[in-house]
Short mmCIF file of C-alpha atoms in Angstrom, two decimals:
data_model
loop_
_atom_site.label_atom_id
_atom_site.label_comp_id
_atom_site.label_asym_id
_atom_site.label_seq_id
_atom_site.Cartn_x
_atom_site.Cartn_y
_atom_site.Cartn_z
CA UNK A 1067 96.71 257.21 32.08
CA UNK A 1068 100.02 257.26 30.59
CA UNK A 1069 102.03 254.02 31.10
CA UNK A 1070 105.38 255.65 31.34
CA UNK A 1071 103.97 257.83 34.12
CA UNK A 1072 101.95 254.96 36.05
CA UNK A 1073 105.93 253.19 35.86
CA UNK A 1074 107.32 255.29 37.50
CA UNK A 1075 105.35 256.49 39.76
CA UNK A 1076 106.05 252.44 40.73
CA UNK A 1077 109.31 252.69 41.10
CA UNK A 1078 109.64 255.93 43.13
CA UNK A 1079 106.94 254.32 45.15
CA UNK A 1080 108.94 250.86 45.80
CA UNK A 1081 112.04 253.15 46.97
CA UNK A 1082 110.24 254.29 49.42
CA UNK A 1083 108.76 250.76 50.61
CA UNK A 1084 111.35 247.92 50.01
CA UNK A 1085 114.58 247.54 52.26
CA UNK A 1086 116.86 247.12 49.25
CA UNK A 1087 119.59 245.19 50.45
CA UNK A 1088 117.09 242.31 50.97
CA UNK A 1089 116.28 239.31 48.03
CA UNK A 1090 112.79 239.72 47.50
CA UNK A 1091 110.24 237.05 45.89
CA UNK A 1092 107.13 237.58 43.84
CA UNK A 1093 105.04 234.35 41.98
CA UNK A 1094 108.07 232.46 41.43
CA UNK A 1095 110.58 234.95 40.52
CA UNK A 1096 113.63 235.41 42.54
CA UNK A 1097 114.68 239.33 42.66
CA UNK A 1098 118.16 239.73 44.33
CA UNK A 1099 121.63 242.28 43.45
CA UNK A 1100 124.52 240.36 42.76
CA UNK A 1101 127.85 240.91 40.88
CA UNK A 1102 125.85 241.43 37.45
CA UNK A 1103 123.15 243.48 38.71
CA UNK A 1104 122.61 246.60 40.65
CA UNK A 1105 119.79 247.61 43.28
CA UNK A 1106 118.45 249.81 40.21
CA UNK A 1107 117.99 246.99 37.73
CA UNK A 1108 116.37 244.62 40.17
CA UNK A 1109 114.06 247.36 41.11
CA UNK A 1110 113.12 248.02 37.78
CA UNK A 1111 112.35 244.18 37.11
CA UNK A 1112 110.74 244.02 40.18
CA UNK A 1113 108.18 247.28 39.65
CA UNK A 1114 107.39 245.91 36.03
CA UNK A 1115 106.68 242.76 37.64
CA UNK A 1116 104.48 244.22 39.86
CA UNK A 1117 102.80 246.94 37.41
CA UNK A 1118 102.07 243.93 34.86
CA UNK A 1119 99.59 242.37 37.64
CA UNK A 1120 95.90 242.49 36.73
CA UNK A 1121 94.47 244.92 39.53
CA UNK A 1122 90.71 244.63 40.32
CA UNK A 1123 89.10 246.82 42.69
CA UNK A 1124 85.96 247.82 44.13
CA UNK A 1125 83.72 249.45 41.50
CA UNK A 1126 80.69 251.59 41.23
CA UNK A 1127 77.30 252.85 39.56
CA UNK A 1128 77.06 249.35 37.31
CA UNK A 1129 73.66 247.54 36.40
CA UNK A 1130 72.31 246.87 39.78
CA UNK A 1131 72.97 243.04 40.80
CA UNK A 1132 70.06 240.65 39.84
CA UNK A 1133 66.98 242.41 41.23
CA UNK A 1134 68.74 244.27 44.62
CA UNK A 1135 69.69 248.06 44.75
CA UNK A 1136 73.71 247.10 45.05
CA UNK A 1137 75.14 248.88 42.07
CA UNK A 1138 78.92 248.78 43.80
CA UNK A 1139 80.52 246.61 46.02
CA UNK A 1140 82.55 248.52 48.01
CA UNK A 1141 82.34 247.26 52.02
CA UNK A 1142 81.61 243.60 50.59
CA UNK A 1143 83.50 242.92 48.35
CA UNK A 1144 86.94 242.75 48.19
CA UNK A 1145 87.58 238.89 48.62
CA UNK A 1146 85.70 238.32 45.52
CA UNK A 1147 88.17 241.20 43.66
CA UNK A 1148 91.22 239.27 45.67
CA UNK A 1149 90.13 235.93 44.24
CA UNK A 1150 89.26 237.65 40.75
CA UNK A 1151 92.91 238.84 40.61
CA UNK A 1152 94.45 235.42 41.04
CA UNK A 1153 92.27 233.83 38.33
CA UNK A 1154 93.35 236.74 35.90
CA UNK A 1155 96.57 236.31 36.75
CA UNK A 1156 96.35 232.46 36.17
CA UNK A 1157 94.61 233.05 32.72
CA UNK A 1158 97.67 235.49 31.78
CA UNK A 1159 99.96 232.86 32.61
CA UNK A 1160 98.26 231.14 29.91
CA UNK A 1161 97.11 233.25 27.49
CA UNK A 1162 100.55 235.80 27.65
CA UNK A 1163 103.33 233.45 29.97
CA UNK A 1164 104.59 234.20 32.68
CA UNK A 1165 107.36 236.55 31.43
CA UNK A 1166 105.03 238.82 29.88
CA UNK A 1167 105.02 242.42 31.17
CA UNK A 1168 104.15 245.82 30.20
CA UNK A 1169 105.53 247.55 27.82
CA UNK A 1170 105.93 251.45 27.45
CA UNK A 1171 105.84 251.83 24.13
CA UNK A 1172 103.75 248.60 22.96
CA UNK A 1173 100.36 248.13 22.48
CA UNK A 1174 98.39 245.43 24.21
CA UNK A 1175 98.33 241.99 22.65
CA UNK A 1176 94.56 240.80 21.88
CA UNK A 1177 94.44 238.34 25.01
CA UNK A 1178 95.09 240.71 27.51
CA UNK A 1179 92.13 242.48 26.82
CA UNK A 1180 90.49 239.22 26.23
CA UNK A 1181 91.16 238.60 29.94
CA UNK A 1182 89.85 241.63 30.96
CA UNK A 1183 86.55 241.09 29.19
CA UNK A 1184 85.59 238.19 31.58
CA UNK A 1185 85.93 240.35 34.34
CA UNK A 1186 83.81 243.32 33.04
CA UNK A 1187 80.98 244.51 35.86
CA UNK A 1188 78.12 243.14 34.09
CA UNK A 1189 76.05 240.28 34.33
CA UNK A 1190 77.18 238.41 30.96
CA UNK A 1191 80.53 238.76 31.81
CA UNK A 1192 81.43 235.62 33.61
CA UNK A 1193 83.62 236.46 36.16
CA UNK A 1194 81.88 239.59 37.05
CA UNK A 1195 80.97 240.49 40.45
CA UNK A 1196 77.48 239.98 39.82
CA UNK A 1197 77.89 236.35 38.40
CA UNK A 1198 79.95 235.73 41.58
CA UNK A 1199 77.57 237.24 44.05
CA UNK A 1200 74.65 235.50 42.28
CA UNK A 1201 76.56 231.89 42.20
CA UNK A 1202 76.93 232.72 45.87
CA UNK A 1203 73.18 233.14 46.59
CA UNK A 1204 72.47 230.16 44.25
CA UNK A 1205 75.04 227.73 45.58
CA UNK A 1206 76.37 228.37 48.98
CA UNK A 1207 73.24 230.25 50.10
CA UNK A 1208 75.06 233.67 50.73
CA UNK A 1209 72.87 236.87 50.36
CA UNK A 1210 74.04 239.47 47.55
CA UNK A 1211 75.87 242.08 50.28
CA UNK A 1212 77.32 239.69 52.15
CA UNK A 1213 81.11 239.10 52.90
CA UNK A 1214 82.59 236.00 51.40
CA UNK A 1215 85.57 234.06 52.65
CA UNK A 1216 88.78 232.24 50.52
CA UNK A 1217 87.22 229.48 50.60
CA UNK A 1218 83.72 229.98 49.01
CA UNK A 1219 85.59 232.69 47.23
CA UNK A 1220 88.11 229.75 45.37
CA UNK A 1221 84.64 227.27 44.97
CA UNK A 1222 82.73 229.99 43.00
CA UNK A 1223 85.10 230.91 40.69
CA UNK A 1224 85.67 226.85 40.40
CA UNK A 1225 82.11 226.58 40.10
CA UNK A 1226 81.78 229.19 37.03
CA UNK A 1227 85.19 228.02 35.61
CA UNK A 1228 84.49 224.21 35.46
CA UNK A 1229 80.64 224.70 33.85
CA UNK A 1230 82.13 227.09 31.01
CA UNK A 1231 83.60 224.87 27.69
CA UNK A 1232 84.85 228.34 26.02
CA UNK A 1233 87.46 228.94 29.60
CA UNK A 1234 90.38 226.95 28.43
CA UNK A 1235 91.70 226.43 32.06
CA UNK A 1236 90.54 224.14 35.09
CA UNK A 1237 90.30 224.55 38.40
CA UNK A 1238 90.96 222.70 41.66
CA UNK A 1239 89.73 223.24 44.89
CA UNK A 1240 91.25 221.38 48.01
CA UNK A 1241 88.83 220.92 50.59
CA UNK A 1242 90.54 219.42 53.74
CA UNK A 1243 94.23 220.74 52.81
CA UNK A 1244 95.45 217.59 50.49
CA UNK A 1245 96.41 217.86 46.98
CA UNK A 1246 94.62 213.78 45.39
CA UNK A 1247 96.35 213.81 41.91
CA UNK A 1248 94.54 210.88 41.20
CA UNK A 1249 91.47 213.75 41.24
CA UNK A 1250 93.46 216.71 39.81
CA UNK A 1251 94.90 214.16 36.73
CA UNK A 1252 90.83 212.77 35.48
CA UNK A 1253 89.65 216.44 36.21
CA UNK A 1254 92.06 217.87 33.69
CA UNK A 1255 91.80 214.61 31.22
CA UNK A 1256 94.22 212.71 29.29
CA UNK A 1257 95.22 216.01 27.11
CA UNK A 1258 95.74 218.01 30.23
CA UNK A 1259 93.90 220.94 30.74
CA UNK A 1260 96.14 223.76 32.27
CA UNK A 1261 94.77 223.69 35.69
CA UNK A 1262 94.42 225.97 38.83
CA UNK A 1263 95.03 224.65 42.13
CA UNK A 1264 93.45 226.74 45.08
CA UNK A 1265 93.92 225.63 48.75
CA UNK A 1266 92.14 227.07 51.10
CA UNK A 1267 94.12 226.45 54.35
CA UNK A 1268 93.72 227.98 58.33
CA UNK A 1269 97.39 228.62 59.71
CA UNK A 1270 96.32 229.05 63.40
CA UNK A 1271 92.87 228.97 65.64
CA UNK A 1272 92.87 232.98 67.58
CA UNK A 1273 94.99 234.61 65.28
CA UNK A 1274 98.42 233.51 62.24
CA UNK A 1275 100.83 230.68 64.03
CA UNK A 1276 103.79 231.96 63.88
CA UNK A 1277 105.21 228.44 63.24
CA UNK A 1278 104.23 229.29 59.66
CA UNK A 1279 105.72 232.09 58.62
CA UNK A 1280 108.79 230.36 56.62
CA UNK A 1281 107.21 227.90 54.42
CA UNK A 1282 104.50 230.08 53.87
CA UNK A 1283 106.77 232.34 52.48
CA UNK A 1284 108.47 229.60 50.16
CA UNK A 1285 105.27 229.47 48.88
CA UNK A 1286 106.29 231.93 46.61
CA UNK A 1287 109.09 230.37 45.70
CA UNK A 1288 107.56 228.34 43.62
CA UNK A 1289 107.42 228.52 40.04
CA UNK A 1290 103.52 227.23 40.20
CA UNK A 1291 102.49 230.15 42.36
CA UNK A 1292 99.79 232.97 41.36
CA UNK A 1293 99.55 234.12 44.74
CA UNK A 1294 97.55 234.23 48.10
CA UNK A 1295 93.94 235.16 48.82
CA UNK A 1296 93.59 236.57 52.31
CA UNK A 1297 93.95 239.42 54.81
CA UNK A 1298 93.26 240.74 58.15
CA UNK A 1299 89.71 240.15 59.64
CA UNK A 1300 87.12 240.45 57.06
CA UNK A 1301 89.16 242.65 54.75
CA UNK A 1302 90.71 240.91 52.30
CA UNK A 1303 94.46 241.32 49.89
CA UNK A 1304 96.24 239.46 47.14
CA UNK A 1305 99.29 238.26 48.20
CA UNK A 1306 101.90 238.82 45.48
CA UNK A 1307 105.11 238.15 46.98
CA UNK A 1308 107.71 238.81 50.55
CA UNK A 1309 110.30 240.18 51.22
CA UNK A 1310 111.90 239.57 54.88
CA UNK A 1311 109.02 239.36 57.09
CA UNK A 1312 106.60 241.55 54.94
CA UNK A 1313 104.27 240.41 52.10
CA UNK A 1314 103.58 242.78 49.32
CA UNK A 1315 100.12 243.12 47.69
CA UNK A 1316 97.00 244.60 45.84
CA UNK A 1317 94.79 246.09 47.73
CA UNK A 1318 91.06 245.70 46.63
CA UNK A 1319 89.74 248.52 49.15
CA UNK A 1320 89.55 251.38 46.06
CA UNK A 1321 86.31 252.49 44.53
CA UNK A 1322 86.58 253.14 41.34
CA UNK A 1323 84.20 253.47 38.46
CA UNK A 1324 83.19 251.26 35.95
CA UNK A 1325 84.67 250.85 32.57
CA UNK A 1326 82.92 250.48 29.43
CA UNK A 1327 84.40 247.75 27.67
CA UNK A 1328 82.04 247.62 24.26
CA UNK A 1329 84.69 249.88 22.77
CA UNK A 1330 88.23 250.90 22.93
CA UNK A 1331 88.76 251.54 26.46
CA UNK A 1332 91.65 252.96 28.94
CA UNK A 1333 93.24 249.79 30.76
CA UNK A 1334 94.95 252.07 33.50
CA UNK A 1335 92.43 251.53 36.70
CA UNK A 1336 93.08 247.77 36.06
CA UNK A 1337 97.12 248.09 37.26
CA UNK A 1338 98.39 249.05 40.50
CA UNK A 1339 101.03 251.82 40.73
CA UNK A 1340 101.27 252.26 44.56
CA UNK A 1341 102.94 248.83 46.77
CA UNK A 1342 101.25 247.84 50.10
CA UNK A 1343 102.84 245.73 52.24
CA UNK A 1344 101.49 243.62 55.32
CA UNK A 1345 103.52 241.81 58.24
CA UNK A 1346 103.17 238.32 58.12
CA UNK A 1347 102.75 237.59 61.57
CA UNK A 1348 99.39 239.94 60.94
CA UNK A 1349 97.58 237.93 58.76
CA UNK A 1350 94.56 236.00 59.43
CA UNK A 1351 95.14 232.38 59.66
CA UNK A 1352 92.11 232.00 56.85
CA UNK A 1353 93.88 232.06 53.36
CA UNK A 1354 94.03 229.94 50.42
CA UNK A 1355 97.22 229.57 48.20
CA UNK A 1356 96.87 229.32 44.04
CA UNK A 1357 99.27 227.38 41.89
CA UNK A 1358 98.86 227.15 37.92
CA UNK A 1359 100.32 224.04 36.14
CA UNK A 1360 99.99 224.88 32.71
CA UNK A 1361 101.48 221.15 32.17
CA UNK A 1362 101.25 217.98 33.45
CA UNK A 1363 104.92 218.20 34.35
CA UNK A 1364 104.39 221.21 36.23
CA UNK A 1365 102.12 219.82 37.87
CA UNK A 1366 104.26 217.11 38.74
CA UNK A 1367 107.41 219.50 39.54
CA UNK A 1368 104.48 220.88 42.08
CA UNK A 1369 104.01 218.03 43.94
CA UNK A 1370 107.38 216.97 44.33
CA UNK A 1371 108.10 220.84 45.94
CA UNK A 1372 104.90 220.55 48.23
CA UNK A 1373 106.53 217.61 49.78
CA UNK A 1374 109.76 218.64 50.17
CA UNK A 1375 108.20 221.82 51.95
CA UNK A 1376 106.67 219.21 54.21
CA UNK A 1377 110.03 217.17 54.95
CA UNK A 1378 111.26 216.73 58.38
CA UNK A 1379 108.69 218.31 60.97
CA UNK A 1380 104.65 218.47 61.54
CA UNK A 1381 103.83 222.02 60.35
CA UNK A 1382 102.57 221.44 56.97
CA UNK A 1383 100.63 223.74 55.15
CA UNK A 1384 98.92 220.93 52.57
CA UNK A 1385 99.82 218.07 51.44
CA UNK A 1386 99.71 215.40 48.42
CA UNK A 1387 98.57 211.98 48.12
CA UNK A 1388 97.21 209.95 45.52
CA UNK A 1389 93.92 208.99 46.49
CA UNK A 1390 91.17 210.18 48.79
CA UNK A 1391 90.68 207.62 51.66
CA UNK A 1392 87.61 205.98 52.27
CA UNK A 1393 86.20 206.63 55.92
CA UNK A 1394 84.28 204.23 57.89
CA UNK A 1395 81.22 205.82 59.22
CA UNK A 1396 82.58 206.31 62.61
CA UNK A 1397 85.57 208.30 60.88
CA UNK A 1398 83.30 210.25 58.87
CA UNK A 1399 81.30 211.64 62.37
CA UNK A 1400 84.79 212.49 63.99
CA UNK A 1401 85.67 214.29 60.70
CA UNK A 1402 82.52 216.56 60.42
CA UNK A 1403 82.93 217.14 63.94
CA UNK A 1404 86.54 218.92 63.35
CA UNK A 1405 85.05 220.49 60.37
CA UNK A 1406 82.33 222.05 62.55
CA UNK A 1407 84.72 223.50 65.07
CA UNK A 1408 86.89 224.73 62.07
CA UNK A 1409 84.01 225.86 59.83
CA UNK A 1410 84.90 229.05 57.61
CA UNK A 1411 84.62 232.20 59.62
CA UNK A 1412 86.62 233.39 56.95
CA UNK A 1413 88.65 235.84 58.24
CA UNK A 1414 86.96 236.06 61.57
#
């Protein structure tokens, strides 16, 4: 597919689907016109922006998955694709920085097809949707076929991330909505391994509290972010960035076929050339949010934004503290009994 085509194709696209006279936000970069720039220019930012984003989708007619008949994915899994997305997009913030985009008439550095390696449908690939569905089965007892939620969605690709020496990254997965950075500092060690923090979070009990919708949207605000994992009931998106009330996205729900990636191979399938957006108020109130702190002062300029977001009323969306309290016994019944009530219907 030819990149100057796929581009713009993007941009006619985003014409169609942004209100232009509106700033817009996507993983901590702020798109708005002012004196310097036009509503062309920002658009054009914007849609490279966007384009640049590591699309994974449904695919079909791969090696069946460890001993079933399920040679594609499509109906079950698109919040393993969503939560493959924001892990490649983390490792691209590492391996290519966070400015790096597409470029028409520029060949792909070696990393980015590096990245795309890891997430190659078959089983020695380790992000591949048949090491994720197996990790599933193994660890959280979920049947190859079945629909996962954000939250065992964020703890398998922690799982697979955190066993493997050659993945240069960490990650971190909140499990009660609180950031310890006593826990995220000896997890990455005293050289500081860049470090992915997911938090899975539930904004609401019968459907998204509306109380929510601003500082959820300031999550992509900042600089840390690589997105949302989330949706409508049991369908699941990637969260890229808002603009007004809307989020924008990828959209997992296309079947495509595999790619062979023992050779030179076309990257096109792998980048997104048509918008979606999704009312915020519409969400289901299961998500989790990623950040990537490639430093330790990132990490630091994290914390110090999380609890500013959290300033001056009682609808936080996480929060940090140092250490993990001890419970007494008692506390620890009282806290499995909220957990039970709360349990991960994942987008229920």
């Amino acid at each position: 597919i030819n990149k100057n085509n796929m581009l713009q194709t993007c941009l006619t696209y985003f014409h169609s689907q942004l209100l232009t006279n509106s700033p817009f936000w996507m993983l901590g970069t702020h798109y708005v016109q002012s004196e310097e720039t036009n509503v062309e220019s920002v658009l054009d930012s914007f849609v490279s922006h966007f384009h640049s984003r590591f699309w994974m989708t449904y695919r079909t007619n791969y090696e069946p998955i460890s001993g079933t008949a399920f040679s594609s994915d499509t109906g079950w899994g698109c919040m393993l694709r969503s939560a493959q997305m924001m892990l490649a997009e983390a490792l691209s913030c590492h391996y290519l920085g966070r400015d790096w985009r597409i470029q028409k008439d520029k060949p792909f550095p070696p990393k980015y097809y590096e990245i795309l390696k890891l997430f190659e449908d078959k089983p020695s690939a380790p992000y591949s949707i048949h090491n994720l569905a197996c990790t599933g089965f193994e660890t959280q007892g979920k049947n190859i076929g079945d629909w996962f939620g954000p939250s065992t969605s964020a703890h398998l690709i922690s799982k697979i991330t955190n066993q493997k020496k050659d993945i240069p990254i960490t990650i971190y997965v909140s499990n009660d909505s609180m950031v310890y950075t006593q826990e995220v500092k000896v997890q990455c060690g005293s050289n500081w391994s860049p470090v992915l923090i997911v938090i899975p979070m539930r904004l609401g009990i019968g459907g998204f509290n509306s109380l929510y919708i601003q500082k959820i949207k300031r999550l992509f605000q900042f600089p840390q972010s690589v997105g949302i994992i989330g949706g409508r009931p049991r369908s699941s998106y990637y969260f890229i960035g808002y603009q007004d009330d809307y989020f924008f996205y990828l959209d997992p729900h296309f079947t495509q076929q595999i790619v062979d990636m023992s050779s030179e191979f076309e990257t096109g399938s792998y980048h997104c050339d048509r918008p979606a957006k999704l009312l915020i108020e519409e969400l289901d109130p299961s998500l989790a949010a990623g950040f990537f702190c490639e430093t330790e002062q990132q990490f630091h300029d994290f914390c110090d934004r999380t609890t500013k977001l959290g300033d001056n009323d009682d609808e936080y969306l996480f929060s940090i503290a140092e250490h993990r309290p001890v419970y007494t016994q008692s506390d620890h019944q009282v806290v499995c009994l909220d957990e039970s009530t709360d349990s991960e219907s994942d987008l229920s």
